[in-house]
Short mmCIF file of C-alpha atoms and ligand atoms in Angstrom, two decimals:
data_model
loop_
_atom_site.label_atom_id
_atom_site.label_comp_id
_atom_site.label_asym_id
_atom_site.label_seq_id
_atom_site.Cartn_x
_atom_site.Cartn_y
_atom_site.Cartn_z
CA UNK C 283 8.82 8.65 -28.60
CA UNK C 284 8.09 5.63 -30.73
CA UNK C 285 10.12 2.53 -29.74
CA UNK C 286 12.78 0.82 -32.49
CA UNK C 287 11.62 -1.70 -34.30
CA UNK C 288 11.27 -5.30 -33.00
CA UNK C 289 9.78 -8.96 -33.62
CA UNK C 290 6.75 -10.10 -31.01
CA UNK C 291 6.29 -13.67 -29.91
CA UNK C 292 3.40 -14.92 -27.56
CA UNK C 293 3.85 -18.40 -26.57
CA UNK C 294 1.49 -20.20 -25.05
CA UNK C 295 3.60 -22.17 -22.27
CA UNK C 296 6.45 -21.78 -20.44
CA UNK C 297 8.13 -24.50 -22.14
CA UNK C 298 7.65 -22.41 -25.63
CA UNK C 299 8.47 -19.09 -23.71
CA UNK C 300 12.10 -20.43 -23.06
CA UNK C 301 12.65 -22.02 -26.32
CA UNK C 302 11.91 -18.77 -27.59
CA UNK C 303 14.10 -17.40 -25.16
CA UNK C 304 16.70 -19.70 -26.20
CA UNK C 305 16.35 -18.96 -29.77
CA UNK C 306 16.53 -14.96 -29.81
CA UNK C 307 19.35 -14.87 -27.65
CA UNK C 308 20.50 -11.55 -26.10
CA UNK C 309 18.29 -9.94 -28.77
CA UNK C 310 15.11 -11.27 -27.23
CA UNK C 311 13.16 -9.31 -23.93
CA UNK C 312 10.69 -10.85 -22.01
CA UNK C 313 7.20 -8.34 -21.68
CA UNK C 314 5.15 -9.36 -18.84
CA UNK C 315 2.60 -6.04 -18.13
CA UNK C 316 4.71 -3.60 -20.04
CA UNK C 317 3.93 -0.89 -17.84
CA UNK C 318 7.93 -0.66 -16.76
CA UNK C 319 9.51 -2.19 -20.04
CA UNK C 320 7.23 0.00 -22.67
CA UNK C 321 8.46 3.26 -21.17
CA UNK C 322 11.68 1.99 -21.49
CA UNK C 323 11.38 1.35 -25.32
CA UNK C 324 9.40 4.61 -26.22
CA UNK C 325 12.53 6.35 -24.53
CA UNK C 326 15.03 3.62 -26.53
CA UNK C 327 16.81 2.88 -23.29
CA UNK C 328 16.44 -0.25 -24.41
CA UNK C 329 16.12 -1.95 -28.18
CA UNK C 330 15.57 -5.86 -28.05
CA UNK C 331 14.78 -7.54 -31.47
CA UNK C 332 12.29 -9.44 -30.16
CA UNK C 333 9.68 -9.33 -27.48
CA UNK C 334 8.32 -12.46 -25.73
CA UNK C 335 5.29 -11.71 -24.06
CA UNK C 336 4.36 -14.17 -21.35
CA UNK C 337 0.24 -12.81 -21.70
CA UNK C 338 -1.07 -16.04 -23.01
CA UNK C 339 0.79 -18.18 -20.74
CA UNK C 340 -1.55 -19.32 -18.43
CA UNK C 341 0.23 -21.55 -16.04
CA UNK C 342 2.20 -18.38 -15.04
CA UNK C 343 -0.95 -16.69 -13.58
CA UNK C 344 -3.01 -17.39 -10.21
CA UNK C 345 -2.68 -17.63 -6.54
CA UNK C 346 -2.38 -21.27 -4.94
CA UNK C 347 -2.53 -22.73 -1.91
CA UNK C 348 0.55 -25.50 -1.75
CA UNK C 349 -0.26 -26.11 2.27
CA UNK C 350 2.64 -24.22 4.47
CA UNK C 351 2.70 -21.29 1.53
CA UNK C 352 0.89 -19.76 -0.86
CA UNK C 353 1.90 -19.51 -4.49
CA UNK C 354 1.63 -16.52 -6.56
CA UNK C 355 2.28 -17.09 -10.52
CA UNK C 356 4.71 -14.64 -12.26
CA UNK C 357 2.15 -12.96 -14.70
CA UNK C 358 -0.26 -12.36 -11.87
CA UNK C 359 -1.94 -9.22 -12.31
CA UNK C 360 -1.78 -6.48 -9.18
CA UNK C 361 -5.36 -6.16 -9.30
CA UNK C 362 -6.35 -10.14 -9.16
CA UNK C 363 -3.88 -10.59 -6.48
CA UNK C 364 -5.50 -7.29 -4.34
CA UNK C 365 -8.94 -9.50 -5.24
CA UNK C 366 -7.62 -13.10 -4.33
CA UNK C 367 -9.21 -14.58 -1.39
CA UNK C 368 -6.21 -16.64 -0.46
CA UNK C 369 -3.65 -13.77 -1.12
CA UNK C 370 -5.73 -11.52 1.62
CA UNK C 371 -6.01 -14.17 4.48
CA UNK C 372 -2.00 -15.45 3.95
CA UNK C 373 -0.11 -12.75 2.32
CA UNK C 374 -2.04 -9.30 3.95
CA UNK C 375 1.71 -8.05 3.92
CA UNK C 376 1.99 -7.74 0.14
CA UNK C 377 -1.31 -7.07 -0.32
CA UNK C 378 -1.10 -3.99 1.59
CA UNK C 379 1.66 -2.37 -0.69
CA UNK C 380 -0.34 -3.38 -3.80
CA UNK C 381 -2.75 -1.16 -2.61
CA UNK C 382 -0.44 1.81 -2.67
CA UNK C 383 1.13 0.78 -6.44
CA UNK C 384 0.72 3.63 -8.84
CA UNK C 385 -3.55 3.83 -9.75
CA UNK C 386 -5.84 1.24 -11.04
CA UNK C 387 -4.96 1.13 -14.74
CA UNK C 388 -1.58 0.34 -14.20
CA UNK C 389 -2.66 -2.15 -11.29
CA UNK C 390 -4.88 -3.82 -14.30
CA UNK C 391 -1.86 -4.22 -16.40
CA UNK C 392 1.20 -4.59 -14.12
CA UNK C 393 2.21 -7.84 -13.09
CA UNK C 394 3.82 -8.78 -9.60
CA UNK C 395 6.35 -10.96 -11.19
CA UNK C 396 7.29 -8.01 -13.73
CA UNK C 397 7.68 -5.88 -10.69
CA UNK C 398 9.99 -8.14 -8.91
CA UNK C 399 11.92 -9.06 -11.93
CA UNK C 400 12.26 -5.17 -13.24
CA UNK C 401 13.56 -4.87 -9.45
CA UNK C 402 13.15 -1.31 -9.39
CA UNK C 403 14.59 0.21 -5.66
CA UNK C 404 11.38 2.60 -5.22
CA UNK C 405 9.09 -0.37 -6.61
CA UNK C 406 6.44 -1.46 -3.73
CA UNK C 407 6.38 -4.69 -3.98
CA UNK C 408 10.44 -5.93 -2.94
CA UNK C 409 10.45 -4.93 0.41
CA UNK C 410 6.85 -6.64 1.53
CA UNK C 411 8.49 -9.91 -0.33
CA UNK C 412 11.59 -9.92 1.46
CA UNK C 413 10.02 -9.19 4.52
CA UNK C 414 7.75 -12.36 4.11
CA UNK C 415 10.70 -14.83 3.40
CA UNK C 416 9.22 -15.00 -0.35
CA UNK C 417 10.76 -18.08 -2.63
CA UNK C 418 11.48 -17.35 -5.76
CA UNK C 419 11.22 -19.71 -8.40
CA UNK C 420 13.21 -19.33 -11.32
CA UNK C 421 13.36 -21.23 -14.85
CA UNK C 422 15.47 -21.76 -17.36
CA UNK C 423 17.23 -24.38 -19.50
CA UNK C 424 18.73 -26.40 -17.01
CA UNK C 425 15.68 -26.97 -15.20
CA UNK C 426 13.52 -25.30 -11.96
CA UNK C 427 15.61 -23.22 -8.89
CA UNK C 428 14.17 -21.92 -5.84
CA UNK C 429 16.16 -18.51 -4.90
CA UNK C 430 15.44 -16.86 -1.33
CA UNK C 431 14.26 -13.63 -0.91
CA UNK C 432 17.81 -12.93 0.83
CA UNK C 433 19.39 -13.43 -2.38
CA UNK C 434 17.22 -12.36 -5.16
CA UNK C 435 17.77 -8.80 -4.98
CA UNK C 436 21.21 -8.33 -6.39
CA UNK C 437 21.55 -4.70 -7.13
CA UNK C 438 20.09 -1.98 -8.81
CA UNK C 439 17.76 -3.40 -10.98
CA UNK C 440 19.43 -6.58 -10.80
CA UNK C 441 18.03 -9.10 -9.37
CA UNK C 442 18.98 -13.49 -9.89
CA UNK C 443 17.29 -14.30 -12.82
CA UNK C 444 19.45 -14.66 -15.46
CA UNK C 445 19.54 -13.63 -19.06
CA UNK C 446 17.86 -17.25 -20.40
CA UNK C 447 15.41 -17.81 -17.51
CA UNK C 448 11.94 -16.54 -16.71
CA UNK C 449 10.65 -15.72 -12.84
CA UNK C 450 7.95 -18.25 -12.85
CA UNK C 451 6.23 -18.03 -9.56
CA UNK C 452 6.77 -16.29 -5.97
CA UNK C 453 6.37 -18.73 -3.02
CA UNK C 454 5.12 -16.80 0.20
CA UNK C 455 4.95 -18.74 3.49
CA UNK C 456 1.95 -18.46 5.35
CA UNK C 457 1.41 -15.32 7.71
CA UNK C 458 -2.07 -16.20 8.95
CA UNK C 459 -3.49 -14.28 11.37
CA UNK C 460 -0.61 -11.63 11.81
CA UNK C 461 -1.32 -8.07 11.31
CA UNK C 462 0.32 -6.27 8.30
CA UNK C 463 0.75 -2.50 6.99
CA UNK C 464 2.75 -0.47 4.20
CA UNK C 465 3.57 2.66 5.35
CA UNK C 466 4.21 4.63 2.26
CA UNK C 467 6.00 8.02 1.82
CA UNK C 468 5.09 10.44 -0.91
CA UNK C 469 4.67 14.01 -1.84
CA UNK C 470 1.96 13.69 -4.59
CA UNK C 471 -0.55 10.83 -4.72
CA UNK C 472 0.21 7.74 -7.39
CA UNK C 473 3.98 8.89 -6.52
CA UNK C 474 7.19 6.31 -6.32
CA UNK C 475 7.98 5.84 -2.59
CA UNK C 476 10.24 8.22 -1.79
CA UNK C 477 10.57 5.61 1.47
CA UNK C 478 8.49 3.10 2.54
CA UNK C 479 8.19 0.57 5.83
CA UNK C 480 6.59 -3.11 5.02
CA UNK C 481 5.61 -4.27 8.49
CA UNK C 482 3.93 -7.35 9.56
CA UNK C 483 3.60 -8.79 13.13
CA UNK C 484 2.24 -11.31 15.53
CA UNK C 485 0.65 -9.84 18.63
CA UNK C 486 0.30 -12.29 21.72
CA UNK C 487 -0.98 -11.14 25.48
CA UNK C 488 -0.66 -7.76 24.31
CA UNK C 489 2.69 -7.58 23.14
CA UNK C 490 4.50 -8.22 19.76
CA UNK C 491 5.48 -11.80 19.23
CA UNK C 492 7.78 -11.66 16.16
CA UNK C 493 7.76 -8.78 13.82
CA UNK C 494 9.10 -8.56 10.05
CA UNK C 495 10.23 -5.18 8.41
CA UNK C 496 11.05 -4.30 4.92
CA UNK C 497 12.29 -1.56 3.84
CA UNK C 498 11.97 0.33 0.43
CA UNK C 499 14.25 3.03 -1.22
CA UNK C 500 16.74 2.98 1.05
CA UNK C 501 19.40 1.17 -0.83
CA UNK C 502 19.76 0.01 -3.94
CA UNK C 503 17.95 -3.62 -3.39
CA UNK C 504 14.93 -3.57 -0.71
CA UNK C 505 16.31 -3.97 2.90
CA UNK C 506 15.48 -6.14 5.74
CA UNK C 507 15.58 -3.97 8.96
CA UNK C 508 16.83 -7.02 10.99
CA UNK C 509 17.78 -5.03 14.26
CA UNK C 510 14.29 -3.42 14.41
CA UNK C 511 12.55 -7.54 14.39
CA UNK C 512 15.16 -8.28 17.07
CA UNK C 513 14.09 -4.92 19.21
CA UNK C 514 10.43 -5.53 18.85
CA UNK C 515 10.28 -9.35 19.68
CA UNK C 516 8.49 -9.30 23.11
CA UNK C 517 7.82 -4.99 22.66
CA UNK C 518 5.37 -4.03 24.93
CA UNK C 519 2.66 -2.29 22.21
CA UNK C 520 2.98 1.54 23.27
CA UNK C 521 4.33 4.33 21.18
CA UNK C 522 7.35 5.10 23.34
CA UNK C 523 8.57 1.49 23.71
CA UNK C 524 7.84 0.65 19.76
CA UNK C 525 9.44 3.79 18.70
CA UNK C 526 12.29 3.20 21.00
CA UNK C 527 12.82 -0.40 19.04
CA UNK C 528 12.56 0.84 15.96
CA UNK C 529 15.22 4.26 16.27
CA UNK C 530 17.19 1.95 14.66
CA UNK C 531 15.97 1.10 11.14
CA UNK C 532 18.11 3.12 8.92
CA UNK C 533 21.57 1.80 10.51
CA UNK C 534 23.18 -0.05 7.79
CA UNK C 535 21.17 1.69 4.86
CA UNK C 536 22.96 3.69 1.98
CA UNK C 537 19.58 5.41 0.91
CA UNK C 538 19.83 7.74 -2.32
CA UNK C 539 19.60 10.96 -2.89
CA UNK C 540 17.82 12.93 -5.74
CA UNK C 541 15.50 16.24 -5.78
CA UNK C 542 12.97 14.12 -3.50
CA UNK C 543 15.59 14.11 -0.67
CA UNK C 544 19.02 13.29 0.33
CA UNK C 545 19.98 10.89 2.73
CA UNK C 546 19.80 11.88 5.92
CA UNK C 547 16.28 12.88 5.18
CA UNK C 548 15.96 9.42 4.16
CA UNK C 549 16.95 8.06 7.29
CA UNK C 550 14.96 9.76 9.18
CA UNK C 551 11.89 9.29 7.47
CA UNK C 552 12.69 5.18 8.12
CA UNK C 553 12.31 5.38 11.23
CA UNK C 554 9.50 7.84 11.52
CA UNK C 555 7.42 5.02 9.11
CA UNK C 556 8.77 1.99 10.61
CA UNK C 557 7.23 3.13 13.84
CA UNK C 558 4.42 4.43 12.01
CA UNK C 559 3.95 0.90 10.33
CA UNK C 560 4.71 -1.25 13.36
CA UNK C 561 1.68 0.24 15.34
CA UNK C 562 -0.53 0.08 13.08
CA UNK C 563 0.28 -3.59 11.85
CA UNK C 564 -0.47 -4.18 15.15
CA UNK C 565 -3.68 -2.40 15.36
CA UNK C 566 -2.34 -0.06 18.16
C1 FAD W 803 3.20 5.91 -14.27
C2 FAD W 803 3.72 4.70 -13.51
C3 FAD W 803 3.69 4.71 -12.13
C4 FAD W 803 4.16 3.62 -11.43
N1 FAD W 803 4.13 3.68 -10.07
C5 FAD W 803 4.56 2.62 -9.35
C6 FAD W 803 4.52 2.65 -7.92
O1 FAD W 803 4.06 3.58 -7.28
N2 FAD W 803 5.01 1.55 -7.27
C7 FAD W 803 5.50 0.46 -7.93
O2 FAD W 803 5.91 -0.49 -7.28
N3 FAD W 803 5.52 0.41 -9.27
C8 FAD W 803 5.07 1.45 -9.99
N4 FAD W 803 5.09 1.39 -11.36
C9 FAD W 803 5.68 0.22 -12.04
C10 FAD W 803 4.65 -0.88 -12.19
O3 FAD W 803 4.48 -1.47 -10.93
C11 FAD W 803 5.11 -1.94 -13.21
O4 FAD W 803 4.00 -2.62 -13.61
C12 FAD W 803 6.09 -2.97 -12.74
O5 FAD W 803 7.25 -2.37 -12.25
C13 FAD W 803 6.51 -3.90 -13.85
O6 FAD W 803 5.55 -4.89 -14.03
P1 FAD W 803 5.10 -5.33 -15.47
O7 FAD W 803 4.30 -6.58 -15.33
O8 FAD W 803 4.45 -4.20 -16.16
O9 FAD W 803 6.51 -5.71 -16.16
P2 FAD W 803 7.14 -5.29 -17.55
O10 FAD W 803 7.17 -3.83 -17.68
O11 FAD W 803 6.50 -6.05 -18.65
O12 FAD W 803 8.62 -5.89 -17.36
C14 FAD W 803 9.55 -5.26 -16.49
C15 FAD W 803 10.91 -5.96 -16.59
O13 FAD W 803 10.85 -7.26 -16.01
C16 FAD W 803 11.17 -8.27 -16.97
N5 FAD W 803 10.21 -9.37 -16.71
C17 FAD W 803 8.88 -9.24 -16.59
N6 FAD W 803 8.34 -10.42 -16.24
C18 FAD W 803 9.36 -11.30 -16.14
C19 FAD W 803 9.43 -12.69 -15.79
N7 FAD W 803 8.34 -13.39 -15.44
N8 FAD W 803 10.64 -13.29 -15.78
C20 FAD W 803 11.76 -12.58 -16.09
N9 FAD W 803 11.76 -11.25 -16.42
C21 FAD W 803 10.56 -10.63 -16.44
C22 FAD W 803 10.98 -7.63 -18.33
O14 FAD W 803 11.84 -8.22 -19.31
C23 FAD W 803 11.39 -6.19 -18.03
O15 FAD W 803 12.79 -6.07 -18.04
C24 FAD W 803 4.63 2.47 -12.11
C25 FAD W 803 4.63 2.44 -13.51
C26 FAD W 803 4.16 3.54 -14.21
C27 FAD W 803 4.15 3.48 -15.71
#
């Protein structure tokens, strides 16, 4: 379908951006890589008079190193984050689910800032961010706010970013040195997760140190399996004492159900892949 008609803007700061923001009003709808929002339009789910598209800004792009974190601008693309030295050695976490996000055009278009903004429940890149203690910083007219992880996610597709503000940048502290995998759950290749485990961990003398595990699809926000961190802190790395710590990674979930499963499925599957994840984050 073609989408309704609308107005484009491309400002070239993020000063412009929200005075353009400001100006449109409800009518106006940020477009970072358009590879969530265009499908949206063609099917008229959605009809903003106005799109802003944050392209040209380039403050909003790149991955920095601000000492204890490392920072990822909003309009970073999938693909230069996979390629970004810094982003590898700090963040292996999140790099490891970009890997698994849809194929390469879309990774050469889609943003990661889009991705957590559109906040979409089977989207890859939520879970690994929460499970990293991501900041989030957030623009708008009153000035700069720093949101954590723990309270970005809001709901479905709702995340803390209001209507006049832009997700500027995503603040990951440093996970040097600690191994990191993204056990994803599909039927057909370039599929949505129908689940999927984010698992990163610290292994010392041969057993896990600290461990952090997202989890995807299982809710409507991404989840923090918080029991399964405190089970595997000091977790002897075998199969039978990992998958004992991790039995319980679905308690607490509300996962959905559609034609790719219902929920008990679901739950089952999260622990199957968290233990599945936690081993091999660990190299075991
Ligand atoms: C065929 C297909 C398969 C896909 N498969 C996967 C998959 O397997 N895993 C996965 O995780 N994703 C998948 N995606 C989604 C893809 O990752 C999208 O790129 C991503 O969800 C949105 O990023 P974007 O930069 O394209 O954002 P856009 O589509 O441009 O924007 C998405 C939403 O976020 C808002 N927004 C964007 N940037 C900002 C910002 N900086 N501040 C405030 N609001 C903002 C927009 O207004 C819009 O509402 C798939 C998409 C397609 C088309």
């Amino acid at each position: 379908m073609i989408p309704a008609s609308f107005d484009y803007v491309a400002p070239t700061s993020l000063v412009q951006a929200l005075e353009a923001l400001r100006d449109h009003g409800d009518g106006a709808k940020i477009i970072a890589g358009g590879q969530s929002l265009l499908p949206i339009l063609r099917m008229r789910m959605a009809a903003p008079e106005v799109l802003i598209d944050l392209g040209n800004v380039a403050e909003l792009r790149g991955v920095f190193d601000d000492g204890e974190g490392i920072v990822v601008g909003a309009m970073t693309r999938y693909d230069e984050f996979l390629r970004d030295e810094l982003a590898r050695e700090h963040a292996g976490l999140l790099v490891e689910a970009v890997k698994t996000v849809a194929d390469p055009q879309i990774r050469h278009r889609g943003t990661i800032g889009g991705a957590l903004a559109h906040a979409d429940p089977a989207g890859d890149v939520g879970a690994p961010a929460l499970a990293l203690d991501a900041e989030f910083v957030i623009v708008g007219p009153s000035g700069q706010r720093v949101v954590p992880a723990a309270e970005f996610f809001v709901d479905l597709f709702t995340t803390a970013v209001g209507d006049d503000e832009i997700l500027a940048a995503i603040r990951i502290p440093k996970h040097t040195g600690w191994g990191a995998h993204y056990e994803k759950f599909v039927r057909v290749v370039h599929q949505w997760s129908i689940v999927a485990v984010a698992a990163t961990v610290r292994v010392e003398d041969g057993r896990i140190a600290e461990a952090k595990v997202g989890l995807t699809n299982m809710g409507p926000t991404p989840l923090r399996a918080r029991s399964v961190e405190g089970a595997l802190a000091g977790c002897e790395l075998t199969e039978e004492a990992v998958g004992a710590a991790c039995a319980s990674a679905a308690d607490g979930t509300h996962p959905p159900e559609d034609l790719q499963g219902d929920a008990d499925y679901r739950r089952h599957l999260a622990t199957v892949l968290t233990r599945r994840a936690v081993l091999a984050a660990a190299g075991a």
